[in-house]
mmCIF file of C-alpha atoms in Angstrom:
data_model
loop_
_atom_site.group_PDB
_atom_site.id
_atom_site.type_symbol
_atom_site.label_atom_id
_atom_site.label_comp_id
_atom_site.label_asym_id
_atom_site.label_seq_id
_atom_site.Cartn_x
_atom_site.Cartn_y
_atom_site.Cartn_z
ATOM 1 C CA MET Z 1 59.250 40.440 -130.834
ATOM 2 C CA ARG Z 2 62.082 41.686 -133.099
ATOM 3 C CA VAL Z 3 61.223 42.874 -136.318
ATOM 4 C CA LEU Z 4 63.014 43.876 -139.712
ATOM 5 C CA VAL Z 5 60.848 45.814 -141.898
ATOM 6 C CA VAL Z 6 62.401 45.712 -145.118
ATOM 7 C CA GLY Z 7 61.937 48.867 -147.209
ATOM 8 C CA GLY Z 8 60.747 50.632 -144.380
ATOM 9 C CA THR Z 9 61.449 54.521 -145.266
ATOM 10 C CA GLY Z 10 58.800 54.051 -147.986
ATOM 11 C CA PHE Z 11 55.030 54.859 -147.944
ATOM 12 C CA LEU Z 12 53.915 51.000 -146.903
ATOM 13 C CA GLY Z 13 57.382 50.394 -144.963
ATOM 14 C CA GLY Z 14 57.229 53.628 -142.850
ATOM 15 C CA ALA Z 15 53.403 52.734 -141.977
ATOM 16 C CA THR Z 16 54.337 49.271 -141.038
ATOM 17 C CA ALA Z 17 57.123 50.312 -138.933
ATOM 18 C CA ARG Z 18 55.283 52.649 -137.014
ATOM 19 C CA ALA Z 19 52.561 50.233 -136.595
ATOM 20 C CA ALA Z 20 54.796 47.482 -134.985
ATOM 21 C CA LEU Z 21 56.458 50.162 -132.906
ATOM 22 C CA ALA Z 22 53.036 50.955 -131.713
ATOM 23 C CA ASN Z 23 52.249 47.602 -130.740
ATOM 24 C CA GLY Z 24 55.850 47.501 -128.363
ATOM 25 C CA HIS Z 25 57.943 45.710 -130.587
ATOM 26 C CA ASP Z 26 61.926 46.038 -131.142
ATOM 27 C CA VAL Z 27 61.922 47.322 -134.954
ATOM 28 C CA THR Z 28 64.902 47.642 -137.250
ATOM 29 C CA VAL Z 29 64.437 49.226 -140.612
ATOM 30 C CA MET Z 30 66.728 48.053 -143.636
ATOM 31 C CA THR Z 31 67.436 50.816 -145.991
ATOM 32 C CA ARG Z 32 69.952 51.399 -148.777
ATOM 33 C CA SER Z 33 69.289 55.094 -148.675
ATOM 34 C CA GLY Z 34 69.794 56.207 -145.046
ATOM 35 C CA LYS Z 35 66.587 57.989 -144.961
ATOM 36 C CA ARG Z 36 65.368 59.289 -141.878
ATOM 37 C CA VAL Z 37 63.311 56.216 -139.809
ATOM 38 C CA ALA Z 38 60.389 56.248 -137.725
ATOM 39 C CA ASP Z 39 61.175 57.754 -134.446
ATOM 40 C CA GLY Z 40 62.173 54.597 -132.037
ATOM 41 C CA ALA Z 41 63.241 52.445 -134.991
ATOM 42 C CA ALA Z 42 66.922 51.073 -135.289
ATOM 43 C CA THR Z 43 68.435 51.682 -138.957
ATOM 44 C CA LEU Z 44 70.405 48.937 -140.794
ATOM 45 C CA ILE Z 45 72.074 50.381 -143.858
ATOM 46 C CA ALA Z 46 72.241 47.325 -146.652
ATOM 47 C CA ASP Z 47 71.588 46.842 -150.257
ATOM 48 C CA ARG Z 48 69.363 43.628 -150.693
ATOM 49 C CA GLU Z 49 71.073 43.898 -154.346
ATOM 50 C CA GLU Z 50 74.576 43.465 -152.468
ATOM 51 C CA PRO Z 51 75.653 41.064 -150.045
ATOM 52 C CA VAL Z 52 73.706 41.414 -147.035
ATOM 53 C CA PRO Z 53 75.510 40.886 -143.673
ATOM 54 C CA ASP Z 54 74.983 37.756 -141.683
ATOM 55 C CA LEU Z 55 71.611 38.263 -139.808
ATOM 56 C CA SER Z 56 70.708 34.784 -138.518
ATOM 57 C CA GLY Z 57 69.052 34.751 -135.172
ATOM 58 C CA GLN Z 58 68.752 38.659 -134.706
ATOM 59 C CA PHE Z 59 65.149 38.833 -135.854
ATOM 60 C CA ASP Z 60 61.865 36.893 -135.262
ATOM 61 C CA THR Z 61 59.906 38.240 -138.124
ATOM 62 C CA VAL Z 62 61.088 39.793 -141.260
ATOM 63 C CA ILE Z 63 58.339 42.259 -143.267
ATOM 64 C CA ASP Z 64 59.548 42.323 -146.616
ATOM 65 C CA THR Z 65 57.446 45.381 -148.543
ATOM 66 C CA CYS Z 66 59.909 45.848 -151.681
ATOM 67 C CA GLY Z 67 60.661 42.155 -153.243
ATOM 68 C CA TYR Z 68 59.921 42.275 -157.028
ATOM 69 C CA ALA Z 69 62.010 39.181 -158.112
ATOM 70 C CA PRO Z 70 62.621 35.888 -156.804
ATOM 71 C CA ASP Z 71 66.036 36.165 -156.348
ATOM 72 C CA MET Z 72 65.823 39.215 -154.039
ATOM 73 C CA VAL Z 73 63.703 37.202 -151.836
ATOM 74 C CA SER Z 74 66.462 34.167 -151.664
ATOM 75 C CA GLN Z 75 69.177 36.391 -151.087
ATOM 76 C CA LEU Z 76 67.090 37.957 -148.206
ATOM 77 C CA ALA Z 77 66.324 34.581 -146.853
ATOM 78 C CA LYS Z 78 70.155 33.321 -146.560
ATOM 79 C CA ALA Z 79 70.706 36.509 -144.708
ATOM 80 C CA THR Z 80 68.119 36.598 -142.019
ATOM 81 C CA GLY Z 81 67.956 32.712 -141.619
ATOM 82 C CA PRO Z 82 65.114 31.134 -139.569
ATOM 83 C CA ALA Z 83 62.292 33.817 -139.048
ATOM 84 C CA HIS Z 84 58.681 34.494 -139.989
ATOM 85 C CA TYR Z 85 58.498 36.205 -143.341
ATOM 86 C CA VAL Z 86 55.867 38.437 -144.190
ATOM 87 C CA PHE Z 87 55.896 39.027 -147.933
ATOM 88 C CA VAL Z 88 54.000 41.571 -149.654
ATOM 89 C CA SER Z 89 52.655 40.392 -152.794
ATOM 90 C CA SER Z 90 49.945 42.350 -155.184
ATOM 91 C CA ILE Z 91 46.695 41.376 -156.722
ATOM 92 C CA SER Z 92 48.058 41.650 -159.712
ATOM 93 C CA VAL Z 93 49.472 37.936 -159.577
ATOM 94 C CA TYR Z 94 45.784 37.014 -160.603
ATOM 95 C CA ASP Z 95 45.710 36.652 -164.603
ATOM 96 C CA ASP Z 96 42.087 36.676 -164.831
ATOM 97 C CA MET Z 97 40.121 39.309 -162.902
ATOM 98 C CA SER Z 98 36.829 38.957 -165.049
ATOM 99 C CA VAL Z 99 34.551 37.373 -161.899
ATOM 100 C CA PRO Z 100 33.379 39.574 -159.109
ATOM 101 C CA GLN Z 101 34.687 38.829 -155.796
ATOM 102 C CA PHE Z 102 37.724 36.311 -156.936
ATOM 103 C CA ASP Z 103 39.453 34.930 -154.185
ATOM 104 C CA GLU Z 104 42.944 33.719 -153.252
ATOM 105 C CA MET Z 105 42.177 30.240 -155.190
ATOM 106 C CA ALA Z 106 41.901 32.162 -158.519
ATOM 107 C CA SER Z 107 44.693 31.339 -161.371
ATOM 108 C CA ALA Z 108 48.132 33.067 -160.554
ATOM 109 C CA PRO Z 109 50.853 31.933 -163.074
ATOM 110 C CA ALA Z 110 54.303 31.942 -162.200
ATOM 111 C CA ALA Z 111 56.907 34.082 -164.121
ATOM 112 C CA THR Z 112 58.050 32.657 -167.317
ATOM 113 C CA ASP Z 113 61.728 32.368 -168.469
ATOM 114 C CA GLU Z 114 61.378 35.563 -170.138
ATOM 115 C CA ASP Z 115 60.321 37.309 -167.153
ATOM 116 C CA LEU Z 116 62.845 36.218 -165.403
ATOM 117 C CA GLN Z 117 65.659 37.684 -167.463
ATOM 118 C CA LEU Z 118 63.610 41.021 -167.677
ATOM 119 C CA ALA Z 119 64.106 41.172 -163.887
ATOM 120 C CA THR Z 120 67.714 40.057 -164.051
ATOM 121 C CA ASP Z 121 68.243 42.976 -166.614
ATOM 122 C CA VAL Z 122 66.667 45.792 -164.751
ATOM 123 C CA ALA Z 123 69.455 48.022 -163.290
ATOM 124 C CA PRO Z 124 70.185 47.275 -159.622
ATOM 125 C CA GLU Z 125 69.333 50.572 -158.457
ATOM 126 C CA LEU Z 126 65.790 50.584 -159.953
ATOM 127 C CA ARG Z 127 65.082 46.936 -158.980
ATOM 128 C CA GLY Z 128 63.508 48.053 -155.766
ATOM 129 C CA THR Z 129 60.508 49.748 -157.345
ATOM 130 C CA ALA Z 130 57.535 48.078 -159.427
ATOM 131 C CA THR Z 131 57.511 50.348 -162.486
ATOM 132 C CA PRO Z 132 60.372 48.496 -164.536
ATOM 133 C CA TYR Z 133 59.054 45.327 -164.224
ATOM 134 C CA GLY Z 134 55.863 46.281 -166.584
ATOM 135 C CA PRO Z 135 53.484 43.574 -167.423
ATOM 136 C CA SER Z 136 56.130 40.995 -165.920
ATOM 137 C CA TYR Z 137 55.395 42.520 -162.709
ATOM 138 C CA GLY Z 138 52.232 40.015 -161.375
ATOM 139 C CA ARG Z 139 53.725 36.725 -162.575
ATOM 140 C CA LEU Z 140 57.493 38.200 -160.877
ATOM 141 C CA LYS Z 141 55.527 38.667 -157.564
ATOM 142 C CA ARG Z 142 53.952 35.151 -157.845
ATOM 143 C CA SER Z 143 57.521 33.691 -158.386
ATOM 144 C CA CYS Z 144 58.334 35.467 -155.144
ATOM 145 C CA GLU Z 145 55.715 34.051 -153.203
ATOM 146 C CA ILE Z 146 56.892 30.643 -154.355
ATOM 147 C CA ALA Z 147 60.478 31.335 -153.478
ATOM 148 C CA ALA Z 148 59.349 32.672 -150.003
ATOM 149 C CA LYS Z 149 57.558 29.590 -149.093
ATOM 150 C CA ALA Z 150 60.424 27.570 -150.148
ATOM 151 C CA ALA Z 151 63.306 29.640 -148.543
ATOM 152 C CA PHE Z 152 61.559 30.130 -145.428
ATOM 153 C CA ASP Z 153 60.423 26.388 -145.049
ATOM 154 C CA GLY Z 154 56.699 27.486 -145.332
ATOM 155 C CA ASN Z 155 56.995 29.686 -142.164
ATOM 156 C CA CYS Z 156 55.597 32.490 -144.696
ATOM 157 C CA THR Z 157 52.866 34.931 -144.780
ATOM 158 C CA VAL Z 158 51.883 36.190 -148.478
ATOM 159 C CA ILE Z 159 49.853 39.271 -148.570
ATOM 160 C CA ARG Z 160 48.302 40.142 -151.814
ATOM 161 C CA LEU Z 161 47.814 43.866 -151.610
ATOM 162 C CA GLY Z 162 45.200 45.906 -153.387
ATOM 163 C CA LEU Z 163 45.467 49.784 -153.934
ATOM 164 C CA ILE Z 164 46.779 51.405 -150.715
ATOM 165 C CA VAL Z 165 45.958 55.127 -150.313
ATOM 166 C CA GLY Z 166 46.678 57.964 -147.540
ATOM 167 C CA PRO Z 167 48.489 60.904 -146.962
ATOM 168 C CA HIS Z 168 52.016 60.379 -148.391
ATOM 169 C CA ASP Z 169 51.014 58.469 -151.365
ATOM 170 C CA TYR Z 170 53.498 58.468 -154.138
ATOM 171 C CA THR Z 171 51.210 57.237 -156.708
ATOM 172 C CA ASP Z 172 48.860 60.266 -156.532
ATOM 173 C CA ARG Z 173 46.003 57.970 -157.923
ATOM 174 C CA PHE Z 174 43.405 58.698 -155.043
ATOM 175 C CA THR Z 175 44.888 61.661 -154.059
ATOM 176 C CA TRP Z 176 44.125 63.322 -157.535
ATOM 177 C CA TRP Z 177 40.233 62.747 -157.339
ATOM 178 C CA VAL Z 178 40.632 64.267 -153.637
ATOM 179 C CA ARG Z 179 42.273 67.207 -154.922
ATOM 180 C CA ARG Z 180 39.942 67.621 -157.895
ATOM 181 C CA CYS Z 181 37.049 67.514 -155.908
ATOM 182 C CA ASP Z 182 38.531 70.113 -153.650
ATOM 183 C CA MET Z 183 38.917 72.501 -156.253
ATOM 184 C CA GLY Z 184 35.297 72.609 -157.086
ATOM 185 C CA ASP Z 185 33.845 73.267 -160.938
ATOM 186 C CA PRO Z 186 31.637 70.533 -162.323
ATOM 187 C CA ILE Z 187 33.745 67.257 -162.391
ATOM 188 C CA VAL Z 188 33.648 64.608 -165.182
ATOM 189 C CA ALA Z 189 34.253 61.118 -164.481
ATOM 190 C CA PRO Z 190 34.483 57.972 -166.162
ATOM 191 C CA GLY Z 191 31.239 55.672 -166.040
ATOM 192 C CA PRO Z 192 29.260 53.642 -165.080
ATOM 193 C CA LYS Z 193 28.476 55.077 -161.891
ATOM 194 C CA ASP Z 194 28.796 51.430 -160.220
ATOM 195 C CA ARG Z 195 32.182 50.750 -161.558
ATOM 196 C CA PRO Z 196 33.978 49.139 -158.456
ATOM 197 C CA ILE Z 197 36.660 50.828 -156.326
ATOM 198 C CA GLN Z 198 38.664 49.369 -153.942
ATOM 199 C CA ILE Z 199 40.950 50.778 -151.849
ATOM 200 C CA ILE Z 200 42.799 50.317 -148.363
ATOM 201 C CA ASP Z 201 43.930 53.002 -145.844
ATOM 202 C CA VAL Z 202 47.939 52.354 -145.611
ATOM 203 C CA ARG Z 203 47.411 52.208 -141.659
ATOM 204 C CA GLU Z 204 44.988 49.703 -142.116
ATOM 205 C CA ALA Z 205 47.212 47.517 -144.353
ATOM 206 C CA ALA Z 206 50.206 48.028 -141.991
ATOM 207 C CA ALA Z 207 48.158 46.855 -139.114
ATOM 208 C CA PHE Z 208 47.383 43.808 -140.803
ATOM 209 C CA LEU Z 209 51.109 42.863 -141.505
ATOM 210 C CA VAL Z 210 52.180 43.305 -138.093
ATOM 211 C CA ARG Z 211 48.998 41.429 -136.914
ATOM 212 C CA MET Z 212 50.050 38.809 -139.077
ATOM 213 C CA ALA Z 213 53.468 38.898 -138.007
ATOM 214 C CA GLU Z 214 52.410 38.762 -134.559
ATOM 215 C CA ALA Z 215 50.225 35.568 -135.204
ATOM 216 C CA ARG Z 216 52.857 34.247 -137.248
ATOM 217 C CA ASN Z 217 49.830 32.861 -139.375
ATOM 218 C CA CYS Z 218 51.345 31.099 -142.379
ATOM 219 C CA ASP Z 219 48.449 31.818 -145.112
ATOM 220 C CA THR Z 220 48.080 33.842 -147.995
ATOM 221 C CA PHE Z 221 45.685 36.765 -147.737
ATOM 222 C CA ASN Z 222 43.976 39.540 -150.337
ATOM 223 C CA LEU Z 223 44.556 42.776 -148.734
ATOM 224 C CA THR Z 224 42.565 45.589 -149.563
ATOM 225 C CA GLY Z 225 38.943 47.097 -148.339
ATOM 226 C CA THR Z 226 35.144 46.534 -149.072
ATOM 227 C CA ALA Z 227 34.381 47.514 -152.809
ATOM 228 C CA PHE Z 228 32.356 50.572 -153.330
ATOM 229 C CA THR Z 229 31.286 52.568 -156.318
ATOM 230 C CA ILE Z 230 33.032 55.171 -158.117
ATOM 231 C CA GLU Z 231 29.650 57.192 -157.248
ATOM 232 C CA THR Z 232 29.983 56.385 -153.650
ATOM 233 C CA MET Z 233 33.603 57.578 -153.527
ATOM 234 C CA LEU Z 234 33.136 60.639 -155.328
ATOM 235 C CA ASP Z 235 30.216 61.645 -153.180
ATOM 236 C CA ALA Z 236 32.131 60.795 -150.099
ATOM 237 C CA ILE Z 237 34.956 63.158 -151.184
ATOM 238 C CA CYS Z 238 32.704 66.160 -152.346
ATOM 239 C CA ALA Z 239 31.257 65.983 -148.991
ATOM 240 C CA GLY Z 240 34.476 65.912 -146.967
ATOM 241 C CA ALA Z 241 35.844 68.720 -149.452
ATOM 242 C CA LYS Z 242 32.368 70.622 -148.784
ATOM 243 C CA ASN Z 243 32.007 70.638 -152.701
ATOM 244 C CA LYS Z 244 28.449 70.941 -153.825
ATOM 245 C CA THR Z 245 29.279 70.962 -157.639
ATOM 246 C CA PRO Z 246 27.808 67.876 -159.404
ATOM 247 C CA VAL Z 247 29.742 64.864 -160.628
ATOM 248 C CA ILE Z 248 29.377 64.235 -164.244
ATOM 249 C CA PHE Z 249 29.310 61.026 -165.309
ATOM 250 C CA ARG Z 250 30.600 60.196 -169.280
ATOM 251 C CA PRO Z 251 31.150 56.828 -170.889
ATOM 252 C CA LEU Z 252 34.693 55.584 -170.627
ATOM 253 C CA ASN Z 253 35.230 55.626 -174.666
ATOM 254 C CA VAL Z 254 34.676 59.656 -174.284
ATOM 255 C CA PHE Z 255 37.583 59.592 -172.728
ATOM 256 C CA THR Z 256 40.114 57.464 -174.324
ATOM 257 C CA GLN Z 257 38.966 58.758 -177.460
ATOM 258 C CA THR Z 258 40.586 61.905 -176.696
ATOM 259 C CA GLY Z 259 43.828 59.832 -175.918
ATOM 260 C CA LEU Z 260 43.746 59.778 -172.121
ATOM 261 C CA ARG Z 261 45.170 56.596 -170.442
ATOM 262 C CA HIS Z 262 43.721 54.010 -168.048
ATOM 263 C CA TRP Z 263 45.098 54.426 -164.745
ATOM 264 C CA THR Z 264 47.445 57.239 -165.284
ATOM 265 C CA ASP Z 265 45.548 59.920 -166.979
ATOM 266 C CA LEU Z 266 42.547 58.393 -165.444
ATOM 267 C CA PRO Z 267 43.507 57.237 -161.789
ATOM 268 C CA LEU Z 268 41.676 54.254 -160.355
ATOM 269 C CA ILE Z 269 39.851 53.278 -163.712
ATOM 270 C CA VAL Z 270 41.134 50.220 -165.654
ATOM 271 C CA PRO Z 271 41.163 48.858 -168.872
ATOM 272 C CA ASP Z 272 37.809 48.533 -170.393
ATOM 273 C CA ASP Z 273 38.553 44.761 -170.986
ATOM 274 C CA PRO Z 274 36.622 41.982 -169.077
ATOM 275 C CA LYS Z 275 39.969 40.478 -168.047
ATOM 276 C CA PHE Z 276 40.312 43.428 -165.903
ATOM 277 C CA ALA Z 277 36.891 44.549 -165.041
ATOM 278 C CA GLN Z 278 36.946 43.043 -161.288
ATOM 279 C CA MET Z 279 40.285 44.109 -160.385
ATOM 280 C CA LEU Z 280 38.866 46.437 -157.944
ATOM 281 C CA ASN Z 281 36.422 44.361 -156.588
ATOM 282 C CA VAL Z 282 38.293 41.301 -155.186
ATOM 283 C CA SER Z 283 37.352 39.159 -152.051
ATOM 284 C CA VAL Z 284 38.632 40.142 -148.696
ATOM 285 C CA THR Z 285 36.538 37.868 -146.589
ATOM 286 C CA LYS Z 286 39.540 35.675 -145.600
ATOM 287 C CA ALA Z 287 41.472 38.930 -144.499
ATOM 288 C CA TYR Z 288 38.636 39.941 -142.695
ATOM 289 C CA GLU Z 289 37.918 36.681 -140.686
ATOM 290 C CA ALA Z 290 41.712 36.933 -139.738
ATOM 291 C CA GLY Z 291 41.448 40.449 -138.275
ATOM 292 C CA LEU Z 292 41.268 43.000 -140.618
ATOM 293 C CA GLU Z 293 40.192 46.366 -139.031
ATOM 294 C CA THR Z 294 39.246 49.235 -141.793
ATOM 295 C CA ARG Z 295 38.081 52.642 -140.938
ATOM 296 C CA PRO Z 296 34.924 54.754 -142.436
ATOM 297 C CA LEU Z 297 36.019 55.935 -146.331
ATOM 298 C CA ALA Z 298 35.296 59.525 -144.706
ATOM 299 C CA GLU Z 299 38.247 59.114 -142.267
ATOM 300 C CA THR Z 300 40.581 58.127 -144.935
ATOM 301 C CA ILE Z 301 39.479 60.921 -147.228
ATOM 302 C CA GLN Z 302 39.819 63.479 -144.492
ATOM 303 C CA SER Z 303 43.500 62.655 -143.704
ATOM 304 C CA VAL Z 304 44.209 62.926 -147.428
ATOM 305 C CA LEU Z 305 42.604 65.762 -147.684
ATOM 306 C CA ASP Z 306 43.968 67.711 -144.776
ATOM 307 C CA TRP Z 307 47.473 66.637 -146.034
ATOM 308 C CA ASP Z 308 46.964 67.423 -149.669
ATOM 309 C CA ARG Z 309 45.606 70.990 -148.661
ATOM 310 C CA GLN Z 310 49.263 71.646 -147.094
ATOM 311 C CA ASN Z 311 51.034 70.489 -149.917
ATOM 312 C CA ARG Z 312 49.011 72.324 -152.817
ATOM 313 C CA ASP Z 313 51.840 73.288 -154.587
ATOM 314 C CA ARG Z 314 52.994 69.668 -154.913
ATOM 315 C CA SER Z 315 52.399 68.396 -158.659
ATOM 316 C CA LEU Z 316 50.795 65.294 -158.997
ATOM 317 C CA LEU Z 317 52.071 62.368 -160.889
ATOM 318 C CA CYS Z 318 48.733 61.264 -162.801
ATOM 319 C CA GLY Z 319 45.385 62.668 -163.486
ATOM 320 C CA MET Z 320 43.822 64.807 -166.344
ATOM 321 C CA SER Z 321 44.755 68.186 -166.942
ATOM 322 C CA PRO Z 322 42.161 70.900 -166.729
ATOM 323 C CA GLU Z 323 42.537 70.928 -170.845
ATOM 324 C CA GLN Z 324 42.095 67.218 -170.978
ATOM 325 C CA GLU Z 325 39.153 67.253 -168.959
ATOM 326 C CA ALA Z 326 37.730 70.488 -170.900
ATOM 327 C CA ALA Z 327 38.280 68.202 -174.039
ATOM 328 C CA VAL Z 328 36.081 65.616 -172.497
ATOM 329 C CA ARG Z 329 32.987 67.743 -171.739
ATOM 330 C CA ALA Z 330 33.205 69.147 -175.284
ATOM 331 C CA ILE Z 331 32.590 65.890 -176.872
ATOM 332 C CA ALA Z 332 28.626 65.841 -177.387
#
């Protein structure tokens, strides 16, 4: 199978290119940067924000890991012509995450005119990353899904991806907890202990994208792992790091009253809002039925731990500083 991976030098895109190569496919990576691609893959230097060369008939499947606005999807469709399209969307498309184990049928509103204007106004060099889209991100992803179904005449797989983790994760959300547990000293974490956490190893996500391309499965899937509790996660990380220091759970408001922010200062911790309460507890039954395979949590932890220990001088992009953590501990 001839596979074009768009965004194939990134975290997920690179893993997807390697997974497709491992399955014996002919892989081309489309990139605007000229970065080194996976060994064995061809490189296509092109910017989806500029006119893309006519690629009609050259690929059987297009796997798009970096589409953030519907016009980006439509332009790519014009260039690649008839092909099966795997579009990486996000669980952020859902507007109500208050119910545990919500599935692919949950409400997912499309972008408003204001959202579309915001996407148009983003500088071209920034359009290939999620950050500039802010609160519009989820609705724009939903409109991308709609555009993909239309542009590829329904010959499209939609993957609503959750949090991907693993070595080389540029967000550091999971890596911060791994590093923190590996450092020893009493660890303070936002309760409750049964707070749901849901992640997927980037290698598992990439393998599923390739599997759906091979099967030409034209359906929509939530893609993440089975949910577990934050206590389970931290116990497993501490076990992998051989850290016997206890984890101290404190109410979330103890953290927020010191000015700490969800998701950034407190990685993996969703806002204390019923609307987002089950964001990391979605149903993945459909993906498992379609062939999703996941590895033990301990294996993912060990791979991140090994990688981070080799890069301990690298500053992380999120998480509490020692001073912030001390301030939380000091609150009675």
